[in-house]
mmCIF file of C-alpha atoms in Angstrom:
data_model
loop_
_atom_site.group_PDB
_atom_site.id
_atom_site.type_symbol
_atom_site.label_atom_id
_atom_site.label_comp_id
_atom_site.label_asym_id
_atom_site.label_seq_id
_atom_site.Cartn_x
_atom_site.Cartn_y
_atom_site.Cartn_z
ATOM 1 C CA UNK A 768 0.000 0.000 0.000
ATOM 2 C CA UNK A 769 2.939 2.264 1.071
ATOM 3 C CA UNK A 770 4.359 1.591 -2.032
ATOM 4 C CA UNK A 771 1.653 2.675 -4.505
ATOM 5 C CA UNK A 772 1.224 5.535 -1.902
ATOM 6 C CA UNK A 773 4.768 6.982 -2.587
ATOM 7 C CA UNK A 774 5.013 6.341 -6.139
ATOM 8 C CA UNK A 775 1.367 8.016 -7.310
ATOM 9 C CA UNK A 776 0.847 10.753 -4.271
ATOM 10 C CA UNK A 777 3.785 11.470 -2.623
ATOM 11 C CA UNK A 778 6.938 11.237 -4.344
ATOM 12 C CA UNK A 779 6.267 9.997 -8.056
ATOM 13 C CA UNK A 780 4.571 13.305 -9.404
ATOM 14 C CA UNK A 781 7.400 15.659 -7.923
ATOM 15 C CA UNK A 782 9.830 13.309 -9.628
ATOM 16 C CA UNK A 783 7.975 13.429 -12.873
ATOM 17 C CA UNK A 784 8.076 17.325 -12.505
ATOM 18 C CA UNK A 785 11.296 17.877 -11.473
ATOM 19 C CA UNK A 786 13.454 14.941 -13.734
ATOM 20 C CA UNK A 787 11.324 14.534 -16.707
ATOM 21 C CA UNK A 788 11.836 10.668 -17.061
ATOM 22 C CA UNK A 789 11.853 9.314 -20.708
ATOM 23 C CA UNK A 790 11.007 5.596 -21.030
ATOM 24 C CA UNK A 791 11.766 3.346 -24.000
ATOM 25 C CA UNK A 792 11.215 -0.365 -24.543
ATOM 26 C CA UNK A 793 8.175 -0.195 -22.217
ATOM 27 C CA UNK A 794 6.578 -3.159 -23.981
ATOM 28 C CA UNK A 795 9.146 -5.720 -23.077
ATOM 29 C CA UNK A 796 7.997 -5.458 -19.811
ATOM 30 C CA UNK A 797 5.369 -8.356 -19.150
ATOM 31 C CA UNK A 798 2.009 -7.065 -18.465
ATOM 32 C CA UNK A 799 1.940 -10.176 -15.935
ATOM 33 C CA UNK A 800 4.158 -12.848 -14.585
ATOM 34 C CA UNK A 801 7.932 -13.152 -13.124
ATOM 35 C CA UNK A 802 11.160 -11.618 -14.864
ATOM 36 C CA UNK A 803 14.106 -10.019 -13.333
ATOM 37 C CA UNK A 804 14.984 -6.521 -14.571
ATOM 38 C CA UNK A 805 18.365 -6.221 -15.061
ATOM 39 C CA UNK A 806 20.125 -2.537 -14.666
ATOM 40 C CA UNK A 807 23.376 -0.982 -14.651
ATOM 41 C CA UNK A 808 23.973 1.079 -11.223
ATOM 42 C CA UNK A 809 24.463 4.839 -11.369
ATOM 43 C CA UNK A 810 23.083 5.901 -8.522
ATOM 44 C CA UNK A 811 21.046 5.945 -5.540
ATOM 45 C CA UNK A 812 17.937 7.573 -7.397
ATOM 46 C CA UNK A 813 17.949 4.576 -9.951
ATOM 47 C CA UNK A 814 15.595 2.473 -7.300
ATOM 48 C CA UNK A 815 13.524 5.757 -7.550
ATOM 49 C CA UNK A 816 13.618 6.305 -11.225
ATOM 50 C CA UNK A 817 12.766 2.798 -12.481
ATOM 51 C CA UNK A 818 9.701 1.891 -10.581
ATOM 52 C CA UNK A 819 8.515 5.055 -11.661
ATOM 53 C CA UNK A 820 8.225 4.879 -15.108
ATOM 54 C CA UNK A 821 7.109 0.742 -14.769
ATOM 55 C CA UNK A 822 3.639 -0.115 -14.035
ATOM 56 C CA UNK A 823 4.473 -3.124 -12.480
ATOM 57 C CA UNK A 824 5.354 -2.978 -8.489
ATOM 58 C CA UNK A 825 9.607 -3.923 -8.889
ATOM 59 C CA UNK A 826 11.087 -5.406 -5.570
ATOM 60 C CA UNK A 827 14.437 -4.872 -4.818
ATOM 61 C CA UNK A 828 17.143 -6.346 -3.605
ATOM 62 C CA UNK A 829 19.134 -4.105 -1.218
ATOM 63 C CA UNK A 830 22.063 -4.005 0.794
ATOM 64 C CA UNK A 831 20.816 -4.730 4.897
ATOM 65 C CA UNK A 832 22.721 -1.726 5.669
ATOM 66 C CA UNK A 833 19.486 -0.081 4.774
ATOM 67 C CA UNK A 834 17.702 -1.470 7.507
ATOM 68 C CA UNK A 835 19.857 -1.455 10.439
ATOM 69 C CA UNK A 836 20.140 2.210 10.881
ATOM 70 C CA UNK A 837 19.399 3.011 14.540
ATOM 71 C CA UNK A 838 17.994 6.198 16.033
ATOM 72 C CA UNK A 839 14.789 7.968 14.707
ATOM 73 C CA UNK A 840 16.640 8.516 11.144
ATOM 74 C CA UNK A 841 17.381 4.779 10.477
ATOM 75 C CA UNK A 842 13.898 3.922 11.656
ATOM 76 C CA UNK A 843 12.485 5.893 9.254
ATOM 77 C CA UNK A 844 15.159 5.023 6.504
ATOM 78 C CA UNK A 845 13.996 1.037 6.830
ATOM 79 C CA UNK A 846 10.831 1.851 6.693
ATOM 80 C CA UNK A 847 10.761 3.915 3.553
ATOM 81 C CA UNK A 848 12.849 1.267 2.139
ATOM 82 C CA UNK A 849 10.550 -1.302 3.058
ATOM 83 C CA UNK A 850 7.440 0.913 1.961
ATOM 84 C CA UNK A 851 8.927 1.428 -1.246
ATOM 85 C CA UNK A 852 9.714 -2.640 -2.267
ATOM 86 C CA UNK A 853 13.520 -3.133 -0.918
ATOM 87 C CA UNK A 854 14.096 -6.427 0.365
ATOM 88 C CA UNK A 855 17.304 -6.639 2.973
ATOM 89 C CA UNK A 856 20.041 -8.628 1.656
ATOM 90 C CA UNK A 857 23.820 -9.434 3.112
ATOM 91 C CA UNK A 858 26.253 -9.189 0.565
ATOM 92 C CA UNK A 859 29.299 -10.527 2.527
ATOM 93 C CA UNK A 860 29.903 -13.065 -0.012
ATOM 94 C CA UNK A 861 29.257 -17.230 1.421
ATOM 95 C CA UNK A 862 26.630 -18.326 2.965
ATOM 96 C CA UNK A 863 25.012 -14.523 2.647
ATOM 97 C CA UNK A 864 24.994 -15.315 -1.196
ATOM 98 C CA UNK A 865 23.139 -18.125 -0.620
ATOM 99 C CA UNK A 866 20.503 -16.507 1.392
ATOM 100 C CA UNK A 867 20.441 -13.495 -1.199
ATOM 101 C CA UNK A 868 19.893 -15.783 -3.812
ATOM 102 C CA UNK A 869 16.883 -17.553 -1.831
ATOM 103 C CA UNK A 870 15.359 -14.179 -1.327
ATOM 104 C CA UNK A 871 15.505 -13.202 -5.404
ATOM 105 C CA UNK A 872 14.210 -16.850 -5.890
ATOM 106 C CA UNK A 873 11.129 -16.473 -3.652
ATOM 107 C CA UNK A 874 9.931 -13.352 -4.951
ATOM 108 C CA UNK A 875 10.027 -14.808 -8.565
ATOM 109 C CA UNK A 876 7.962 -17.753 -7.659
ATOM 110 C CA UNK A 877 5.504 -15.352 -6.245
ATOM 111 C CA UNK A 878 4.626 -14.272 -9.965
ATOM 112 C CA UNK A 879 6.754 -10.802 -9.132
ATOM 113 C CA UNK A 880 9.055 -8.369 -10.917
ATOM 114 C CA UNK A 881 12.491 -8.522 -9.098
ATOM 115 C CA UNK A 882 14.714 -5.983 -10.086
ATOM 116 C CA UNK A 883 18.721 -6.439 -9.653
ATOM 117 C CA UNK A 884 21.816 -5.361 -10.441
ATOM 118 C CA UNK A 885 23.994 -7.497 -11.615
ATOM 119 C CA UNK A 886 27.648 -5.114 -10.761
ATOM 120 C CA UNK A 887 27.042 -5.754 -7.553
ATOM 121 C CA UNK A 888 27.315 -2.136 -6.336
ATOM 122 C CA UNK A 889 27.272 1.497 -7.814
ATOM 123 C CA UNK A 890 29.317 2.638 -11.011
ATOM 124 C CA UNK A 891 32.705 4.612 -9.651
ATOM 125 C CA UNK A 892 33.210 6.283 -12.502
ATOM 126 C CA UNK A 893 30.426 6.058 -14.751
ATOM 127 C CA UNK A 894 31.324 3.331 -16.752
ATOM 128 C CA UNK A 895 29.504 -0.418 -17.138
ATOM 129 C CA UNK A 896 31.584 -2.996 -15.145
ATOM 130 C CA UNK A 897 31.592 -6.916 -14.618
ATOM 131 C CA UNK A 898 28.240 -9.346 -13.595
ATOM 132 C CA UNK A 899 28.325 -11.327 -10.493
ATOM 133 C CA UNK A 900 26.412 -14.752 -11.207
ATOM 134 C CA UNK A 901 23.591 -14.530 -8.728
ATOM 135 C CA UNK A 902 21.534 -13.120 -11.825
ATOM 136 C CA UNK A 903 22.166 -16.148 -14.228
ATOM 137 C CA UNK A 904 21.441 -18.305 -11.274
ATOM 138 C CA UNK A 905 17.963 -17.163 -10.377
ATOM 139 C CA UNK A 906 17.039 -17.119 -14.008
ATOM 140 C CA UNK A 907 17.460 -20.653 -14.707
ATOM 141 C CA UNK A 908 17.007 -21.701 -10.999
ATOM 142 C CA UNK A 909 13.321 -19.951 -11.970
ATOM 143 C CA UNK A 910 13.190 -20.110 -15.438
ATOM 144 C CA UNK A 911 12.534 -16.422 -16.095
ATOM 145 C CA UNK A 912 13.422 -14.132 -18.554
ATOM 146 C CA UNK A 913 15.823 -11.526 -17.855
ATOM 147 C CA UNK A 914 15.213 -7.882 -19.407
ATOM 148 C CA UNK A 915 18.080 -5.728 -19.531
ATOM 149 C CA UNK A 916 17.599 -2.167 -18.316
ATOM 150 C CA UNK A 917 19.825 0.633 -18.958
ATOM 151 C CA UNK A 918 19.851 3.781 -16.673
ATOM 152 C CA UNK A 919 20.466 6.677 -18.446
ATOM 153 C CA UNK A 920 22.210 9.917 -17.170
ATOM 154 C CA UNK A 921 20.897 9.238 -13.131
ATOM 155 C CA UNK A 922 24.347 9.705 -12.252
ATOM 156 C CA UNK A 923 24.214 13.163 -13.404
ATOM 157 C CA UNK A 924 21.203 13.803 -10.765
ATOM 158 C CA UNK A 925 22.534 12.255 -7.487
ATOM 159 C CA UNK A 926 26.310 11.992 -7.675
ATOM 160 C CA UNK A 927 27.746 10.254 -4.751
ATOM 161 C CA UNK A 928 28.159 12.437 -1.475
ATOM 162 C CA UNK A 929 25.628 15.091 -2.293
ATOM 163 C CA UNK A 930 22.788 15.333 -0.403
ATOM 164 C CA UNK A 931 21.224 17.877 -2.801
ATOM 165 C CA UNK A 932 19.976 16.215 -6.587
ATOM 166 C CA UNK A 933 20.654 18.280 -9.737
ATOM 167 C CA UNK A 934 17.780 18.992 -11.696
ATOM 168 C CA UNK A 935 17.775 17.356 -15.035
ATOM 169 C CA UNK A 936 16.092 14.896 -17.271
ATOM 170 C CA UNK A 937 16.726 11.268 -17.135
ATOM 171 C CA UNK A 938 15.959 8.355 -18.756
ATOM 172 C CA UNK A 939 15.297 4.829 -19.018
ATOM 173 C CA UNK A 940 16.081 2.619 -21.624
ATOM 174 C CA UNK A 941 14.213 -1.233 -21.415
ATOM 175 C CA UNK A 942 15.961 -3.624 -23.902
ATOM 176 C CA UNK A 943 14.255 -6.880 -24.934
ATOM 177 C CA UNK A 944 13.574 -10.116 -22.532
ATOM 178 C CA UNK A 945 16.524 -12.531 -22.670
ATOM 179 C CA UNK A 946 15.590 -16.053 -22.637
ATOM 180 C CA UNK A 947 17.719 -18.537 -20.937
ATOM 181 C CA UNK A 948 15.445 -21.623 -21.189
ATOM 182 C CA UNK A 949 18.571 -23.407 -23.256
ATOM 183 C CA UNK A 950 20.872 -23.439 -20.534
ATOM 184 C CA UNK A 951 18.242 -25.056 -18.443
ATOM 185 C CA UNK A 952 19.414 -27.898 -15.895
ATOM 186 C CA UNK A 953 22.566 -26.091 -16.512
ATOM 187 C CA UNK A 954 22.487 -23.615 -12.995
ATOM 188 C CA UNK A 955 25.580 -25.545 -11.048
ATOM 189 C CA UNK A 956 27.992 -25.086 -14.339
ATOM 190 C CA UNK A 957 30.069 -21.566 -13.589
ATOM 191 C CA UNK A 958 31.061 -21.230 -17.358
ATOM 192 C CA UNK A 959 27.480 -21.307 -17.863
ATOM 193 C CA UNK A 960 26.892 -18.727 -15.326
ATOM 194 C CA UNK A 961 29.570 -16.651 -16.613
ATOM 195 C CA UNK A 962 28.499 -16.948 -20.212
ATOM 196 C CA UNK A 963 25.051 -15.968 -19.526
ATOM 197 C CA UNK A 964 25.596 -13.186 -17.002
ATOM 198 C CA UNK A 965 28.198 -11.538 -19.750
ATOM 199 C CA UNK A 966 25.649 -11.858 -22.527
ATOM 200 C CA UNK A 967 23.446 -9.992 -19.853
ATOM 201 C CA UNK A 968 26.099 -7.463 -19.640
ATOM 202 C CA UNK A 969 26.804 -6.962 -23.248
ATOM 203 C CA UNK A 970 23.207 -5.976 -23.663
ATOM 204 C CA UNK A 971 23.390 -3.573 -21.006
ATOM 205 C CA UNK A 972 26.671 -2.073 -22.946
ATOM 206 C CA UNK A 973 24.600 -1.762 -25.614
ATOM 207 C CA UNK A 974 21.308 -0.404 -24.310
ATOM 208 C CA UNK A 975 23.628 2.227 -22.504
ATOM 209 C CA UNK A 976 26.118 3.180 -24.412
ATOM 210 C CA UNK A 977 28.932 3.153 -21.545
ATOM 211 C CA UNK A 978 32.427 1.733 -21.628
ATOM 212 C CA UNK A 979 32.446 -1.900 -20.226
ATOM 213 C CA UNK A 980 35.339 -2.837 -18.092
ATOM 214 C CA UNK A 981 36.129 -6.445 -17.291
ATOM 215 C CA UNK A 982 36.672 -5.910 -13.706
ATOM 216 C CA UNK A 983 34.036 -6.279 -10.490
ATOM 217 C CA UNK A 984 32.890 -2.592 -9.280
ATOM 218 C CA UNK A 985 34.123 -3.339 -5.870
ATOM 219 C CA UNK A 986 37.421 -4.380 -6.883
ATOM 220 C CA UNK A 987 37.794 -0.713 -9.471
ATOM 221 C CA UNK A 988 36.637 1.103 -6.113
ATOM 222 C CA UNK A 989 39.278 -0.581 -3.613
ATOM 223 C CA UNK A 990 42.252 0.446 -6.753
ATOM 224 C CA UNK A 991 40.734 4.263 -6.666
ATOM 225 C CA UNK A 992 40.700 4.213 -2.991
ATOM 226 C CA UNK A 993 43.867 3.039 -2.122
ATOM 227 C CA UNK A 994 45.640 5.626 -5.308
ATOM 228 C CA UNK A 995 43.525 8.485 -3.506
ATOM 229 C CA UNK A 996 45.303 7.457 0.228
ATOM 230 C CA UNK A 997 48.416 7.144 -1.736
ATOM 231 C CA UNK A 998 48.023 10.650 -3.480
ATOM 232 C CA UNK A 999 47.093 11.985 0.255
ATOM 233 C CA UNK A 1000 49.783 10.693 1.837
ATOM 234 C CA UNK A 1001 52.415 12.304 -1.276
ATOM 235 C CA UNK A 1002 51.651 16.017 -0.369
ATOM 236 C CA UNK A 1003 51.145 15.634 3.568
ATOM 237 C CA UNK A 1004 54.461 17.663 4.634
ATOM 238 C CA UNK A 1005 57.258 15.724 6.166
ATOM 239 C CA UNK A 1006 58.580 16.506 9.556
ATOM 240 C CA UNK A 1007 62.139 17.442 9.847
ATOM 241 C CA UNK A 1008 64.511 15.047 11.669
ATOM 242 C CA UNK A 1009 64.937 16.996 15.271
ATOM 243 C CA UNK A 1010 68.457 17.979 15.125
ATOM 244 C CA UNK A 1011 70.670 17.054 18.154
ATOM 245 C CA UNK A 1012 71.584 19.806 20.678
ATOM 246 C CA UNK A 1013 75.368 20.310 21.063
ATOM 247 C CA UNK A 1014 77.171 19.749 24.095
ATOM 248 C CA UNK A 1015 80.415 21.633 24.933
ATOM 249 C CA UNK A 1016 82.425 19.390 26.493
ATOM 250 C CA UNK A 1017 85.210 19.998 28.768
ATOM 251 C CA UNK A 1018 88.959 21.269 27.725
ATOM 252 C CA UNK A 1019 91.326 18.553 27.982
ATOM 253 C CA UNK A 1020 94.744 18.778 28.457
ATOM 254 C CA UNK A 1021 95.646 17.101 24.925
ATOM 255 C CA UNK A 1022 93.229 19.731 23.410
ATOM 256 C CA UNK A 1023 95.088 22.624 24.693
ATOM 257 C CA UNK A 1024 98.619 20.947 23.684
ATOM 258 C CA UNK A 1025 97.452 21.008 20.099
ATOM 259 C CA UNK A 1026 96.515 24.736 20.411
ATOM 260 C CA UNK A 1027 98.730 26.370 17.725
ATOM 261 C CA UNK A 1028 101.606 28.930 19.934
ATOM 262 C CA UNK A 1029 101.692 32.267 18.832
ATOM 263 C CA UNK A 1030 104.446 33.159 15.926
ATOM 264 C CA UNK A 1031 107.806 33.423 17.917
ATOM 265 C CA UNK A 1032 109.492 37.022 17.166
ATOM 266 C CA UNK A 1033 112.557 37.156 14.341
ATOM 267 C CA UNK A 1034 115.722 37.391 15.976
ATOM 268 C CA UNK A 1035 116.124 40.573 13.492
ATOM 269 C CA UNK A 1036 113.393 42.063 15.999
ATOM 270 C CA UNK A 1037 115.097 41.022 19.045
ATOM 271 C CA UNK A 1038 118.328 41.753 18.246
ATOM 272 C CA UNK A 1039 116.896 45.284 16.937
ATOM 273 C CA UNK A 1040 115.534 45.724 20.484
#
């Protein structure tokens, strides 16, 4: 209820004011049924952006960091997640990939839209990087179609540690469903996982016209991290080495038998005197 609340009351017609959303490919989206939406990750506003423009409710999978905000402000953050179709998940990698999977697996036999994507975590730099193989799982663990989605200029709107969006049109560009049904029996091979999750992501190049690296998100964001500490670390001034005080120490007798004498007079001088 919260959910159609927010998107046709409270939130959805300011967005459609403010960003101007453009939607292509609308048809490929089933009118009823289960299919995972595939999308490349911009930004934060893309779980905003696509349900929007979608009939269909879309359930999300999102990080549990979400939902265990404490205080007032990460009550009300889980809730609005919650109200708004985001489904906790632990991405730790193991046995929390297991239990992510489950979750994206549930909600597709339900008859549901789940959406996904497959990077893992948000674009650094813009650009389209490698699929994990959760989404090639649940689509032949299911047998659903996957429909690539591909976010268009979001990252423009709500660029990562800004509080305050830019105001500008986005877009949304809905490729065609992806069937699978081929590989099916196939979900324990991982060069079957792998084939079909970068098939998933060469449609996604396509639909959005970024530059796909062949590297995970999280591993591009560690490399950028560390160069940033390392550029940090390159202009912090160095302290100076505290120099030693100096310590007179005592006259010795051999020091003051290597004192040069003073210049004895020329006997032309004494005898002159």
């Amino acid at each position: 209820m919260f959910y159609w609340l927010l998107k046709v009351v409270l939130v959805g017609p300011l967005l459609r004011l403010l960003f101007k959303p453009q939607v292509e490919g609308l048809e490929h989206v089933p009118a009823d049924g289960a299919a995972i939406l595939a999308s490349n990750h911009l930004s934060f506003s893309d779980s905003f952006f696509l349900p929007l423009v979608v009939d269909r409710r879309i359930t999300f999978l999102a990080k549990s960091d979400y939902f265990t905000g404490r205080g007032v402000k990460g009550w009300l953050t889980a809730a609005f997640f919650r109200g708004v179709g985001q489904v906790p998940i632990d991405r730790s990698g193991g046995r929390a990939s297991d239990a992510a999977l489950h979750t994206g697996l549930r909600i597709l036999r339900e008859n549901k839209l789940l959406g996904i994507y497959p990077e893992g975590t948000r674009s650094p730099d813009g650009r389209l990087y490698r699929g994990r193989t959760g989404v090639a799982r649940m689509a032949l663990e299911a047998g659903v179609p996957v429909i690539p989605v591909a976010m268009i200029d979001t990252d423009k709107v709500q660029q990562p540690g800004k509080a305050i969006p830019t105001i500008r049109p986005v877009g949304v560009r809905i490729g065609a469903p992806l069937d699978f049904s081929r590989y099916d029996g196939m979900a324990d091979d991982r060069y079957v996982l792998r084939s079909i999750t970068d098939e998933i992501m060469y449609a996604l190049m396509e639909l959005s016209g970024r530059e796909y690296v062949d590297v995970y998100a999280t591993t591009q964001k560690k490399r950028l991290l560390a160069a940033a500490r390392a550029r940090a670390e390159a202009v912090l001034p160095h302290r100076a080495a505290p120099v030693p005080p100096v310590i007179a120490l005592p006259e010795s007798a051999a020091d003051r038998s290597t004192e040069q004498a003073p210049p004895a007079e020329p006997d032309t001088l004494r005898r002159a005197s």
